Coordinates of C-alpha atoms in Angstrom, one line a residue:
Chain Q
M14 CA 82.5 73.1 138.4
T15 CA 80.5 73.2 141.6
K16 CA 80.9 76.1 144.0
S17 CA 82.6 74.0 146.7
L18 CA 85.1 72.5 144.2
L19 CA 85.9 76.0 142.9
V20 CA 86.6 77.0 146.5
L21 CA 88.9 74.0 146.9
V22 CA 90.8 74.8 143.7
L23 CA 91.2 78.4 144.6
A24 CA 92.4 77.5 148.0
A25 CA 94.9 75.0 146.5
T26 CA 96.1 77.7 144.1
A27 CA 96.5 80.2 146.8
S28 CA 98.4 77.8 148.9
L29 CA 100.7 77.0 145.9
A30 CA 101.2 80.7 145.4
A31 CA 101.9 81.1 149.1
D32 CA 104.5 78.4 149.2
P33 CA 106.3 77.5 145.9
L34 CA 109.0 75.7 147.9
P35 CA 107.1 73.4 150.3
S36 CA 110.1 71.2 151.1
W37 CA 112.1 74.1 152.3
N38 CA 111.9 75.3 155.9
D39 CA 111.1 78.9 156.4
T40 CA 114.7 80.0 156.9
P41 CA 116.5 83.1 155.5
R42 CA 117.6 81.1 152.5
K43 CA 114.0 80.3 151.4
T44 CA 113.0 83.9 152.1
A45 CA 115.9 85.2 150.0
I46 CA 115.2 83.0 147.0
I47 CA 111.5 84.0 146.9
A48 CA 112.4 87.7 147.4
F49 CA 114.8 87.5 144.5
V50 CA 112.4 85.8 142.1
E51 CA 109.6 88.3 143.0
K52 CA 111.8 91.4 142.5
V53 CA 113.2 90.3 139.1
T54 CA 109.7 89.3 137.8
K55 CA 107.9 92.4 139.0
S56 CA 107.3 94.5 135.9
G57 CA 108.0 98.2 136.3
S58 CA 110.4 97.5 139.1
P59 CA 114.0 98.7 138.6
D60 CA 115.1 95.2 139.3
F61 CA 112.9 93.7 136.6
V62 CA 114.8 91.3 134.3
P63 CA 113.3 90.6 130.8
V64 CA 112.3 87.0 130.3
P65 CA 115.1 86.1 127.8
E66 CA 117.7 87.1 130.3
R67 CA 116.3 84.9 133.1
I68 CA 119.0 82.3 132.8
A69 CA 119.5 79.9 135.8
V70 CA 122.4 77.5 136.0
F71 CA 122.7 74.5 138.2
D72 CA 125.6 72.2 139.0
N73 CA 124.4 68.6 139.1
D74 CA 126.5 66.3 141.3
G75 CA 125.9 67.2 144.9
T76 CA 123.6 70.1 143.9
L77 CA 120.6 68.5 142.1
W78 CA 121.3 64.9 143.1
S79 CA 123.5 63.0 145.5
E80 CA 127.2 62.5 144.6
A81 CA 128.1 60.2 147.4
P82 CA 129.6 57.6 147.9
V83 CA 130.8 58.2 144.3
P84 CA 129.3 60.3 141.5
T85 CA 126.5 58.4 139.8
Q86 CA 128.3 58.4 136.5
L87 CA 130.9 56.1 138.0
F88 CA 128.1 53.7 139.0
Y89 CA 127.2 53.7 135.3
A90 CA 130.7 53.0 134.2
F91 CA 131.1 50.1 136.7
S92 CA 127.7 48.7 135.6
E93 CA 128.7 48.8 132.0
L94 CA 132.0 47.0 132.6
K95 CA 130.2 44.3 134.6
R96 CA 127.6 43.9 131.8
R97 CA 130.2 43.8 129.0
A98 CA 133.1 41.9 130.6
P99 CA 131.7 38.3 130.1
A100 CA 131.5 38.8 126.3
E101 CA 134.6 40.9 125.9
P102 CA 137.7 39.1 127.2
E103 CA 140.1 41.8 126.1
L104 CA 138.1 44.4 128.1
A105 CA 137.9 42.0 131.1
A106 CA 141.7 41.6 131.0
D107 CA 142.4 45.3 131.5
P108 CA 144.0 45.8 134.9
M109 CA 141.8 48.8 135.6
V110 CA 138.6 46.9 134.6
K111 CA 139.7 44.1 137.0
A112 CA 140.2 46.7 139.7
A113 CA 136.8 48.2 139.0
L114 CA 135.0 44.9 139.0
T115 CA 136.5 43.9 142.3
G116 CA 135.7 47.2 143.9
N117 CA 139.4 48.1 144.2
V118 CA 138.8 51.9 144.2
E119 CA 142.3 52.6 145.6
A120 CA 143.9 51.0 142.6
L121 CA 141.6 53.1 140.3
K122 CA 142.6 56.3 142.1
A123 CA 146.3 55.7 142.0
N124 CA 148.4 57.5 139.4
Q125 CA 146.4 60.7 139.6
M126 CA 143.0 59.1 138.8
A127 CA 144.4 57.5 135.6
G128 CA 142.4 54.3 136.4
L129 CA 139.1 56.2 136.6
I130 CA 139.9 58.1 133.4
R131 CA 140.6 54.8 131.7
I132 CA 137.3 53.1 132.7
V133 CA 135.4 56.2 131.7
E134 CA 137.1 56.1 128.3
L135 CA 136.3 52.4 128.0
T136 CA 132.6 53.0 128.7
H137 CA 132.0 56.4 127.1
S138 CA 134.1 56.4 123.8
N139 CA 134.5 54.6 120.5
M140 CA 130.9 53.9 119.9
P141 CA 128.1 55.5 118.0
A142 CA 126.5 58.3 120.0
D143 CA 123.1 56.6 119.6
T144 CA 124.5 53.4 121.1
F145 CA 125.9 55.3 124.1
R146 CA 122.6 57.0 124.7
S147 CA 120.6 53.8 124.5
R148 CA 122.9 52.1 127.0
V149 CA 122.6 54.9 129.5
Q150 CA 118.8 55.0 129.1
A151 CA 118.6 51.2 129.7
W152 CA 120.8 51.5 132.8
T153 CA 118.6 54.4 134.2
K154 CA 115.7 51.9 134.4
T155 CA 117.7 49.5 136.6
F156 CA 119.9 51.7 138.8
E157 CA 119.5 51.6 142.5
H158 CA 121.7 53.7 144.8
P159 CA 123.4 51.6 147.6
R160 CA 121.6 53.6 150.3
F161 CA 118.6 55.5 148.8
K162 CA 115.5 54.0 147.3
G163 CA 113.5 55.1 144.2
G164 CA 116.0 54.6 141.4
L165 CA 117.7 57.6 139.8
A166 CA 114.9 59.9 140.7
G167 CA 115.2 58.8 144.3
T168 CA 118.7 60.3 144.5
T169 CA 117.6 63.8 143.4
Y170 CA 116.9 66.5 146.0
Q171 CA 113.2 67.4 146.3
P172 CA 113.9 71.0 147.4
M173 CA 116.0 71.6 144.3
Q174 CA 113.4 70.0 142.0
E175 CA 110.9 72.5 143.5
L176 CA 113.4 75.3 143.0
L177 CA 113.8 74.3 139.3
S178 CA 110.0 74.3 138.9
Y179 CA 109.5 77.5 140.7
L180 CA 112.1 79.3 138.5
R181 CA 110.5 77.9 135.4
A182 CA 107.1 78.9 136.5
N183 CA 108.6 82.4 136.6
S184 CA 109.9 82.1 133.1
F185 CA 113.4 81.3 133.9
K186 CA 115.2 79.0 131.5
T187 CA 117.0 76.3 133.7
F188 CA 120.3 74.9 132.6
I189 CA 122.6 72.2 134.0
V190 CA 126.3 73.2 134.0
S191 CA 128.2 70.2 135.4
G192 CA 131.6 68.6 135.4
G193 CA 129.7 65.4 134.6
G194 CA 129.5 64.0 131.1
E195 CA 127.3 66.0 128.8
D196 CA 126.2 63.0 126.7
F197 CA 125.6 61.0 129.9
M198 CA 123.4 63.6 131.5
R199 CA 121.5 64.4 128.3
A200 CA 120.2 60.8 128.1
F201 CA 117.9 61.4 131.1
T202 CA 117.7 65.1 132.3
E203 CA 114.5 65.7 130.4
V204 CA 112.7 63.0 132.3
L205 CA 114.6 63.5 135.6
Y206 CA 114.5 67.3 135.9
G207 CA 112.5 68.6 133.0
I208 CA 115.7 70.0 131.4
P209 CA 116.0 69.3 127.7
P210 CA 119.4 68.2 126.2
E211 CA 120.0 71.6 124.6
Q212 CA 120.0 73.1 128.2
V213 CA 122.7 70.7 129.5
V214 CA 126.3 71.8 129.5
G215 CA 128.9 69.3 130.7
S216 CA 132.3 67.8 130.1
S217 CA 132.5 66.5 126.5
G218 CA 134.7 64.5 124.2
E219 CA 135.0 64.6 120.5
V220 CA 132.4 63.2 118.0
K221 CA 132.9 62.6 114.3
Y222 CA 130.3 62.6 111.6
A223 CA 130.2 60.2 108.6
M224 CA 127.8 58.6 106.2
T225 CA 128.1 54.8 106.9
D226 CA 126.2 52.3 104.8
G227 CA 124.1 55.2 103.6
K228 CA 123.2 56.3 107.1
P229 CA 124.4 59.4 109.0
V230 CA 126.4 58.3 112.1
L231 CA 127.9 60.4 114.8
T232 CA 130.6 58.5 116.7
K233 CA 132.1 59.3 120.1
V234 CA 135.9 59.1 119.7
S235 CA 138.8 59.5 122.0
G236 CA 140.4 62.9 121.7
H237 CA 140.4 66.3 123.3
I238 CA 138.1 66.5 126.4
F239 CA 136.5 69.8 127.4
V240 CA 136.4 69.8 131.2
D241 CA 133.4 71.7 132.3
D242 CA 134.6 72.4 135.9
K243 CA 136.2 75.3 137.7
Q244 CA 137.3 78.0 135.2
G245 CA 135.7 75.7 132.5
K246 CA 132.2 76.5 133.8
P247 CA 132.0 80.1 132.7
V248 CA 133.6 79.0 129.4
G249 CA 131.0 76.3 128.9
I250 CA 128.2 78.8 129.8
Y251 CA 129.6 81.4 127.3
R252 CA 130.0 78.8 124.6
Q253 CA 126.6 77.1 124.9
I254 CA 124.4 79.7 126.4
G255 CA 126.1 82.9 125.3
R256 CA 124.9 85.2 128.1
R257 CA 125.4 85.7 131.7
P258 CA 123.2 83.8 134.1
I259 CA 121.4 85.7 136.9
F260 CA 120.9 82.7 139.1
C261 CA 123.6 80.1 140.0
A262 CA 123.5 77.1 142.3
G263 CA 126.5 74.8 143.1
N264 CA 128.0 72.9 146.0
S265 CA 131.8 72.9 145.7
D266 CA 134.8 74.9 144.8
G267 CA 134.4 73.6 141.2
D268 CA 131.3 76.0 141.0
Q269 CA 133.1 79.0 142.3
A270 CA 134.0 80.5 138.9
M271 CA 130.4 80.2 137.7
L272 CA 129.2 81.8 140.9
E273 CA 131.6 84.7 140.4
Y274 CA 130.6 85.0 136.7
T275 CA 126.9 85.1 137.7
T276 CA 127.1 87.5 140.6
I277 CA 130.1 89.8 140.5
G278 CA 129.7 93.0 138.5
N279 CA 126.5 91.7 136.8
P280 CA 124.5 94.7 135.6
R281 CA 121.3 92.6 136.4
P282 CA 120.3 91.5 139.9
S283 CA 121.7 88.1 140.6
F284 CA 121.6 85.2 143.1
G285 CA 124.3 82.7 144.1
L286 CA 123.5 79.6 146.2
I287 CA 125.7 76.9 147.6
V288 CA 124.3 73.6 148.9
H289 CA 126.2 72.7 152.0
H290 CA 126.0 69.0 152.9
T291 CA 125.4 69.1 156.6
D292 CA 123.0 66.1 157.0
A293 CA 124.7 62.8 157.8
G294 CA 121.4 61.4 159.0
R295 CA 119.3 61.9 155.9
E296 CA 122.1 62.2 153.3
Y297 CA 125.8 63.0 153.9
A298 CA 127.8 65.6 155.8
Y299 CA 130.9 66.8 154.0
D300 CA 132.7 69.8 152.6
A301 CA 136.5 69.7 152.7
K302 CA 136.9 65.9 152.8
P303 CA 135.4 62.7 151.1
P304 CA 132.8 61.8 150.2
A305 CA 133.0 65.2 148.6
S306 CA 133.8 64.7 144.9
G307 CA 135.1 68.3 144.9
T308 CA 136.0 70.1 148.0
L309 CA 134.0 73.1 149.4
I310 CA 136.6 75.3 151.0
T311 CA 137.4 78.5 149.0
A312 CA 133.9 79.0 147.7
M313 CA 132.5 78.8 151.3
K314 CA 135.1 81.3 152.5
A315 CA 134.2 83.7 149.6
A316 CA 130.5 83.3 150.1
P317 CA 129.8 86.1 152.7
K318 CA 131.8 88.7 150.6
H319 CA 129.8 88.0 147.5
G320 CA 126.4 87.4 149.2
W321 CA 126.2 83.8 148.1
R322 CA 123.7 81.9 150.3
L323 CA 124.9 78.8 152.0
V324 CA 122.0 76.3 152.2
D325 CA 122.3 74.3 155.3
M326 CA 120.8 71.0 154.1
K327 CA 120.0 69.7 157.6
N328 CA 118.2 72.8 158.8
D329 CA 116.9 74.4 155.5
W330 CA 115.3 71.3 154.0
K331 CA 112.2 69.8 155.4
T332 CA 112.7 66.7 153.2
V333 CA 115.7 65.7 151.1
F334 CA 114.4 63.2 148.6
P335 CA 111.2 63.0 146.6
P336 CA 108.2 61.1 148.2
K337 CA 108.4 57.4 147.4
Chain U
M16 CA 85.8 96.2 121.6
T17 CA 83.1 97.3 119.2
K18 CA 81.4 94.7 117.0
S19 CA 83.0 96.1 113.8
L20 CA 86.5 96.1 115.3
L21 CA 85.9 92.5 116.4
V22 CA 84.9 91.5 112.9
L23 CA 88.1 93.1 111.6
V24 CA 90.3 91.3 114.1
L25 CA 88.6 88.0 113.3
A26 CA 89.1 88.6 109.6
A27 CA 92.7 89.4 110.1
T28 CA 93.2 86.3 112.3
A29 CA 91.5 84.1 109.7
S30 CA 93.6 85.6 107.0
L31 CA 96.8 84.8 109.0
A32 CA 95.6 81.3 109.6
A33 CA 94.9 80.9 105.9
D34 CA 98.3 82.1 104.8
P35 CA 101.2 81.8 107.3
L36 CA 103.7 82.4 104.5
P37 CA 102.4 85.5 102.6
S38 CA 105.6 86.2 100.9
W39 CA 105.7 82.8 99.3
N40 CA 104.0 82.1 96.0
D41 CA 101.7 79.2 95.9
T42 CA 104.2 76.7 94.5
P43 CA 104.8 73.1 95.5
R44 CA 107.5 74.2 98.0
K45 CA 105.1 76.3 100.0
T46 CA 102.5 73.6 99.9
A47 CA 105.0 71.0 101.1
I48 CA 106.2 73.1 104.0
I49 CA 102.6 73.7 105.2
A50 CA 101.7 70.1 104.8
F51 CA 104.7 69.0 106.8
V52 CA 104.0 71.4 109.7
E53 CA 100.3 70.4 109.8
K54 CA 101.1 66.7 109.9
V55 CA 103.7 66.8 112.6
T56 CA 101.5 69.1 114.8
K57 CA 98.3 67.1 114.4
S58 CA 97.8 65.3 117.7
G59 CA 96.7 61.7 117.3
S60 CA 98.3 61.5 113.9
P61 CA 101.0 58.8 113.4
D62 CA 103.3 61.6 112.1
F63 CA 102.8 63.7 115.3
V64 CA 106.0 64.9 116.8
P65 CA 106.1 66.0 120.5
V66 CA 106.9 69.6 121.1
P67 CA 110.4 69.1 122.6
E68 CA 111.5 67.2 119.5
R69 CA 110.4 70.0 117.1
I70 CA 113.9 71.2 116.4
A71 CA 114.5 73.3 113.3
V72 CA 118.0 74.3 112.1
F73 CA 118.8 77.0 109.6
D74 CA 122.0 78.0 107.9
N75 CA 122.5 81.8 108.0
D76 CA 124.7 83.1 105.1
G77 CA 122.7 82.7 101.9
T78 CA 119.8 81.0 103.7
L79 CA 118.4 83.6 106.1
W80 CA 120.3 86.6 104.7
S81 CA 122.3 87.6 101.7
E82 CA 125.9 86.4 101.5
A83 CA 126.9 88.3 98.4
P84 CA 129.0 90.0 97.3
V85 CA 130.8 88.8 100.4
P86 CA 129.5 87.3 103.7
T87 CA 128.4 90.1 106.0
Q88 CA 130.9 89.1 108.7
L89 CA 133.7 90.3 106.3
F90 CA 132.0 93.7 106.0
Y91 CA 132.3 93.8 109.8
A92 CA 136.0 92.9 109.7
F93 CA 136.7 95.5 107.1
S94 CA 134.7 98.1 109.0
E95 CA 136.6 97.4 112.2
L96 CA 140.0 97.6 110.5
K97 CA 139.0 101.0 109.0
R98 CA 137.8 102.2 112.4
R99 CA 140.9 101.0 114.3
A100 CA 143.7 101.7 111.8
P101 CA 144.2 105.4 112.5
A102 CA 144.8 104.9 116.2
E103 CA 146.7 101.6 115.8
P104 CA 149.8 102.1 113.6
E105 CA 151.0 98.5 114.1
L106 CA 147.6 97.2 112.9
A107 CA 147.6 99.6 109.9
A108 CA 151.1 98.4 108.9
D109 CA 150.0 94.7 108.5
P110 CA 150.1 93.9 104.8
M111 CA 146.8 92.1 105.0
V112 CA 145.2 95.1 106.7
K113 CA 146.5 97.3 103.9
A114 CA 145.1 94.9 101.4
A115 CA 141.7 95.0 103.1
L116 CA 141.6 98.8 103.4
T117 CA 142.4 99.3 99.8
G118 CA 139.9 96.7 98.7
N119 CA 142.5 94.3 97.4
V120 CA 140.4 91.2 97.8
E121 CA 142.7 89.1 95.5
A122 CA 145.6 89.7 97.9
L123 CA 143.5 88.6 100.8
K124 CA 142.4 85.4 99.0
A125 CA 145.9 84.4 97.9
N126 CA 147.7 81.7 99.9
Q127 CA 144.6 79.7 100.6
M128 CA 142.6 82.5 102.2
A129 CA 145.4 83.2 104.7
G130 CA 144.8 86.9 104.4
L131 CA 141.1 86.6 105.2
I132 CA 141.9 84.4 108.2
R133 CA 144.4 87.0 109.4
I134 CA 142.0 89.9 109.2
V135 CA 139.3 87.8 111.0
E136 CA 141.7 87.0 113.7
L137 CA 142.8 90.6 114.1
T138 CA 139.2 91.7 114.5
H139 CA 137.7 88.8 116.4
S140 CA 140.4 87.7 118.9
N141 CA 142.5 88.9 121.8
M142 CA 139.9 91.0 123.4
P143 CA 137.3 90.6 126.2
A144 CA 134.2 88.9 124.9
D145 CA 132.1 91.8 126.1
T146 CA 134.2 94.3 124.1
F147 CA 133.7 92.2 120.9
R148 CA 130.0 92.0 121.4
S149 CA 129.7 95.8 122.0
R150 CA 131.7 96.5 118.9
V151 CA 129.5 94.2 116.8
Q152 CA 126.4 95.7 118.2
A153 CA 127.6 99.3 117.5
W154 CA 128.4 98.3 113.9
T155 CA 124.9 96.7 113.4
K156 CA 123.5 100.2 113.8
T157 CA 125.5 101.7 111.0
F158 CA 125.8 98.9 108.5
E159 CA 124.4 99.4 105.0
H160 CA 124.8 96.8 102.3
P161 CA 126.3 98.1 99.0
R162 CA 123.2 97.2 97.1
F163 CA 120.3 96.6 99.5
K164 CA 118.7 99.2 101.7
G165 CA 117.4 98.9 105.3
G166 CA 120.5 98.1 107.3
L167 CA 121.2 94.6 108.5
A168 CA 117.5 93.7 108.6
G169 CA 117.2 94.8 105.0
T170 CA 119.5 92.0 103.9
T171 CA 117.4 89.2 105.5
Y172 CA 114.9 87.2 103.5
Q173 CA 111.3 88.1 104.3
P174 CA 110.0 84.6 103.2
M175 CA 112.5 82.9 105.6
Q176 CA 111.6 85.3 108.4
E177 CA 108.0 84.2 107.9
L178 CA 109.1 80.5 107.9
L179 CA 110.9 81.0 111.2
S180 CA 107.8 82.7 112.7
Y181 CA 105.5 80.0 111.3
L182 CA 107.6 77.2 112.8
R183 CA 107.8 78.9 116.2
A184 CA 104.0 79.5 116.1
N185 CA 103.8 75.7 115.8
S186 CA 106.1 75.2 118.8
F187 CA 109.2 74.5 116.9
K188 CA 112.5 75.7 118.5
T189 CA 114.4 77.5 115.8
F190 CA 118.2 77.3 115.8
I191 CA 120.9 78.9 113.5
V192 CA 123.6 76.4 112.5
S193 CA 126.1 78.4 110.5
G194 CA 129.7 78.4 109.4
G195 CA 129.7 82.1 110.5
G196 CA 131.2 83.2 113.8
E197 CA 129.1 82.1 116.8
D198 CA 130.0 85.2 118.9
F199 CA 129.5 87.5 115.9
M200 CA 125.9 86.2 115.2
R201 CA 124.9 86.0 118.8
A202 CA 125.4 89.8 119.1
F203 CA 122.3 90.4 117.0
T204 CA 120.3 87.3 116.2
E205 CA 117.7 87.9 118.9
V206 CA 116.8 91.3 117.5
L207 CA 117.2 90.2 113.8
Y208 CA 115.5 86.8 113.8
G209 CA 114.0 86.3 117.3
I210 CA 116.6 83.6 117.9
P211 CA 118.3 83.9 121.3
P212 CA 122.1 83.3 121.7
E213 CA 121.7 79.9 123.2
Q214 CA 120.0 78.8 119.9
V215 CA 122.9 79.9 117.7
V216 CA 125.6 77.3 116.7
G217 CA 128.5 78.6 114.7
S218 CA 132.2 78.5 114.2
S219 CA 134.0 79.4 117.4
G220 CA 137.4 80.0 118.9
E221 CA 138.7 79.6 122.4
V222 CA 137.8 81.8 125.4
K223 CA 139.6 81.9 128.7
Y224 CA 138.1 82.9 132.1
A225 CA 139.9 84.8 134.7
M226 CA 139.2 87.2 137.6
T227 CA 140.9 90.5 136.6
D228 CA 140.9 93.4 139.1
G229 CA 138.2 91.6 141.0
K230 CA 135.9 91.2 138.0
P231 CA 135.2 88.0 136.1
V232 CA 136.4 88.4 132.5
L233 CA 136.0 86.1 129.5
T234 CA 138.7 86.8 126.9
K235 CA 138.5 85.7 123.2
V236 CA 142.0 84.2 122.5
S237 CA 143.7 82.8 119.4
G238 CA 143.7 79.0 119.5
H239 CA 141.8 76.0 118.2
I240 CA 138.9 77.0 116.0
F241 CA 135.8 74.8 115.7
V242 CA 134.6 75.1 112.1
D243 CA 130.8 74.6 112.0
D244 CA 130.6 73.8 108.3
K245 CA 130.2 70.6 106.2
Q246 CA 130.7 67.5 108.6
G247 CA 131.2 70.0 111.4
K248 CA 127.5 71.0 111.2
P249 CA 126.0 67.7 112.6
V250 CA 128.8 67.7 115.2
G251 CA 127.8 71.3 116.2
I252 CA 124.2 70.2 116.4
Y253 CA 125.0 67.2 118.5
R254 CA 127.2 69.2 120.8
Q255 CA 125.0 72.2 121.4
I256 CA 121.5 70.8 120.8
G257 CA 121.9 67.2 121.6
R258 CA 119.1 65.8 119.4
R259 CA 118.3 65.3 115.8
P260 CA 116.5 68.2 114.1
I261 CA 113.3 67.4 112.1
F262 CA 113.6 70.5 109.9
C263 CA 116.7 71.8 108.1
A264 CA 117.3 74.6 105.7
G265 CA 120.5 75.5 103.9
N266 CA 121.8 76.8 100.6
S267 CA 125.1 75.2 99.8
D268 CA 127.1 72.0 99.9
G269 CA 128.3 73.1 103.3
D270 CA 124.8 72.3 104.5
Q271 CA 124.6 68.8 103.0
A272 CA 125.8 66.9 106.1
M273 CA 123.2 68.5 108.3
L274 CA 120.5 67.9 105.6
E275 CA 121.6 64.2 105.7
Y276 CA 121.6 64.1 109.5
T277 CA 118.1 65.7 109.6
T278 CA 116.4 63.6 107.0
I279 CA 118.1 60.2 106.3
G280 CA 116.9 57.4 108.6
N281 CA 115.2 59.8 111.0
P282 CA 112.6 57.9 112.9
R283 CA 110.5 61.1 113.0
P284 CA 109.1 62.8 109.8
S285 CA 111.6 65.3 108.6
F286 CA 112.0 68.1 106.0
G287 CA 115.0 69.3 104.1
L288 CA 115.0 72.6 102.2
I289 CA 117.6 74.3 100.0
V290 CA 117.4 77.9 98.9
H291 CA 118.6 78.2 95.3
H292 CA 119.7 81.6 94.3
T293 CA 118.1 82.1 91.0
D294 CA 117.2 85.7 91.1
A295 CA 119.8 88.1 89.6
G296 CA 117.2 90.8 89.4
R297 CA 116.1 91.0 93.0
E298 CA 119.1 89.4 94.6
Y299 CA 121.8 87.2 93.0
A300 CA 121.9 84.1 90.8
Y301 CA 124.5 81.6 91.7
D302 CA 125.2 78.0 92.7
A303 CA 128.5 76.6 91.5
K304 CA 130.4 79.9 91.1
P305 CA 131.0 83.2 92.9
P306 CA 129.4 85.1 94.5
A307 CA 128.6 81.8 96.2
S308 CA 130.5 81.7 99.4
G309 CA 130.1 77.9 99.3
T310 CA 129.2 76.0 96.1
L311 CA 125.9 74.3 95.6
I312 CA 126.7 71.3 93.5
T313 CA 126.6 68.0 95.3
A314 CA 123.7 68.9 97.6
M315 CA 121.6 69.9 94.6
K316 CA 122.4 66.6 92.9
A317 CA 121.5 64.6 96.0
A318 CA 118.3 66.6 96.6
P319 CA 115.8 64.5 94.6
K320 CA 117.0 61.2 96.1
H321 CA 116.4 62.5 99.6
G322 CA 113.3 64.5 99.0
W323 CA 115.0 67.9 99.8
R324 CA 113.0 70.7 98.4
L325 CA 114.8 73.2 96.2
V326 CA 113.4 76.6 96.7
D327 CA 113.6 78.6 93.4
M328 CA 114.0 82.1 94.8
K329 CA 112.9 83.8 91.6
N330 CA 109.6 81.9 91.3
D331 CA 108.9 80.7 94.8
W332 CA 109.3 84.1 96.6
K333 CA 106.8 86.9 96.1
T334 CA 109.1 89.3 97.7
V335 CA 112.7 88.8 98.8
F336 CA 113.4 91.5 101.4
P337 CA 111.3 92.9 104.2
P338 CA 109.1 95.9 103.4
K339 CA 111.0 99.2 104.0

């Protein structure tokens, strides 16, 4: 390495070290995140947290990627119905499928979301787990958001991607803890976020194991559904991680229980973060009303008391989406 | 570092590299394990497996530690009843508790194990999850096996501890997948095996989350129990790991389904191992009959067809337990 190249590399390294979150503006939220990470990783400090306990949990919809105009998993369900309907007359004849294919979202939402539940069941159950994963993975290669470019990755938040990387660079283990489908997310989170399937906790249905024609097959079946939302989130964390996180990020009241579980009475230092969608120009502006897929009311009210940091998307983020 | 010290260190390193499994005799089982690990980690080889897919799953009772005369979790249950009975007259009056405290195992096993299920429920449910963990951790410091010395660690198999370390040194992620209680095992697996709670899959009951007196509390409640045994093992692997293992070790028919799932039709190279208890002198000799906590009959019969390696404890292991 020549001397001038070495200088360049050192400069780049120093710059990285100086700013691990380049897409964040220098507001108190960014300062607080960095101060937290520095104190829990400083050996000898009373706030030091041993590596195995550096567990960080992130909601997905509205926290790591856009959830508007509808959560992306619904785009998958609609796309599957459209793909399958021509060859499956019985499926096409289902009133809820008809409503979905004609974009009649009101019909789907009638009767307490029964229509939406029905189309999720039709597209997510009663098939081998491998088939489901292959279908989701094929879809990820074709998906385009109605408003944002760059496929699936183009709907993820660049500042949050940097936050995931920054935490991992400081030996945090990053988990997704989402109300979204566990099997759905696991089909792509490793590519999209660098988060392997075993670090994804989500809502999940039942699977059955059997040897079929001499091959082991896991089949997704209808049955009990674990809903990884609200009080279900600390339960999902306990069941799949088995220890208390020290960092938690969410964006709605559905994340309030896991924010409490992470930050209240935790013997370790902890950090709670809420992404507040304040940016109608670059993304969306919402909290209590649609296109929120879950409201942000009670968690926002509780935030000051518990020290949860409210990220103001419009002012705290230099850019929202990854560079194209 | 002086030159002679350097020589010593290099010699020690070379010796480690030459024999990663020093407690294993040089039989075909040891050779096969090493050949497998070398081929899947050799970059450029057609058998190379990328690091994230190097998932290894281990049964616990009878595979990583002794399960005789009874599984260790039962020793915990008995110990808890004994500790609590003096201060809890209602508990002490339970006929099954009386049977447990007087060592009347036959009474406990009558009525299809209902007695054992009852005492596990009494000692594992209806308390905060933190209380349960603290109690288990306190017990681990006092436990002594009726036959083997060295506390809890003294009942683990040294050759299997070396196998866990060897796999991890080759960037495998090691998981426990056991019929034992998930919460019970997670209280000590990090210390005992270097396996963190999030890599422990076991049988599990329900937990409920609530804010109580301003504090988040997870409570273990009676309710549906997921049994992580037999066909439940591939289900537990799918639910908590989300991908197929390439290495699987067990010791009973309860592990057959996860051996199948790991090795049959896996697009990646894979390895199945069964610990056969053949050593009445140093440990126990059993397969089809007690003190087996699960029989080893069908899996042993299926082993040659699927290439599962049967470890002959008496002849394959130089030592059984860790040095005292």
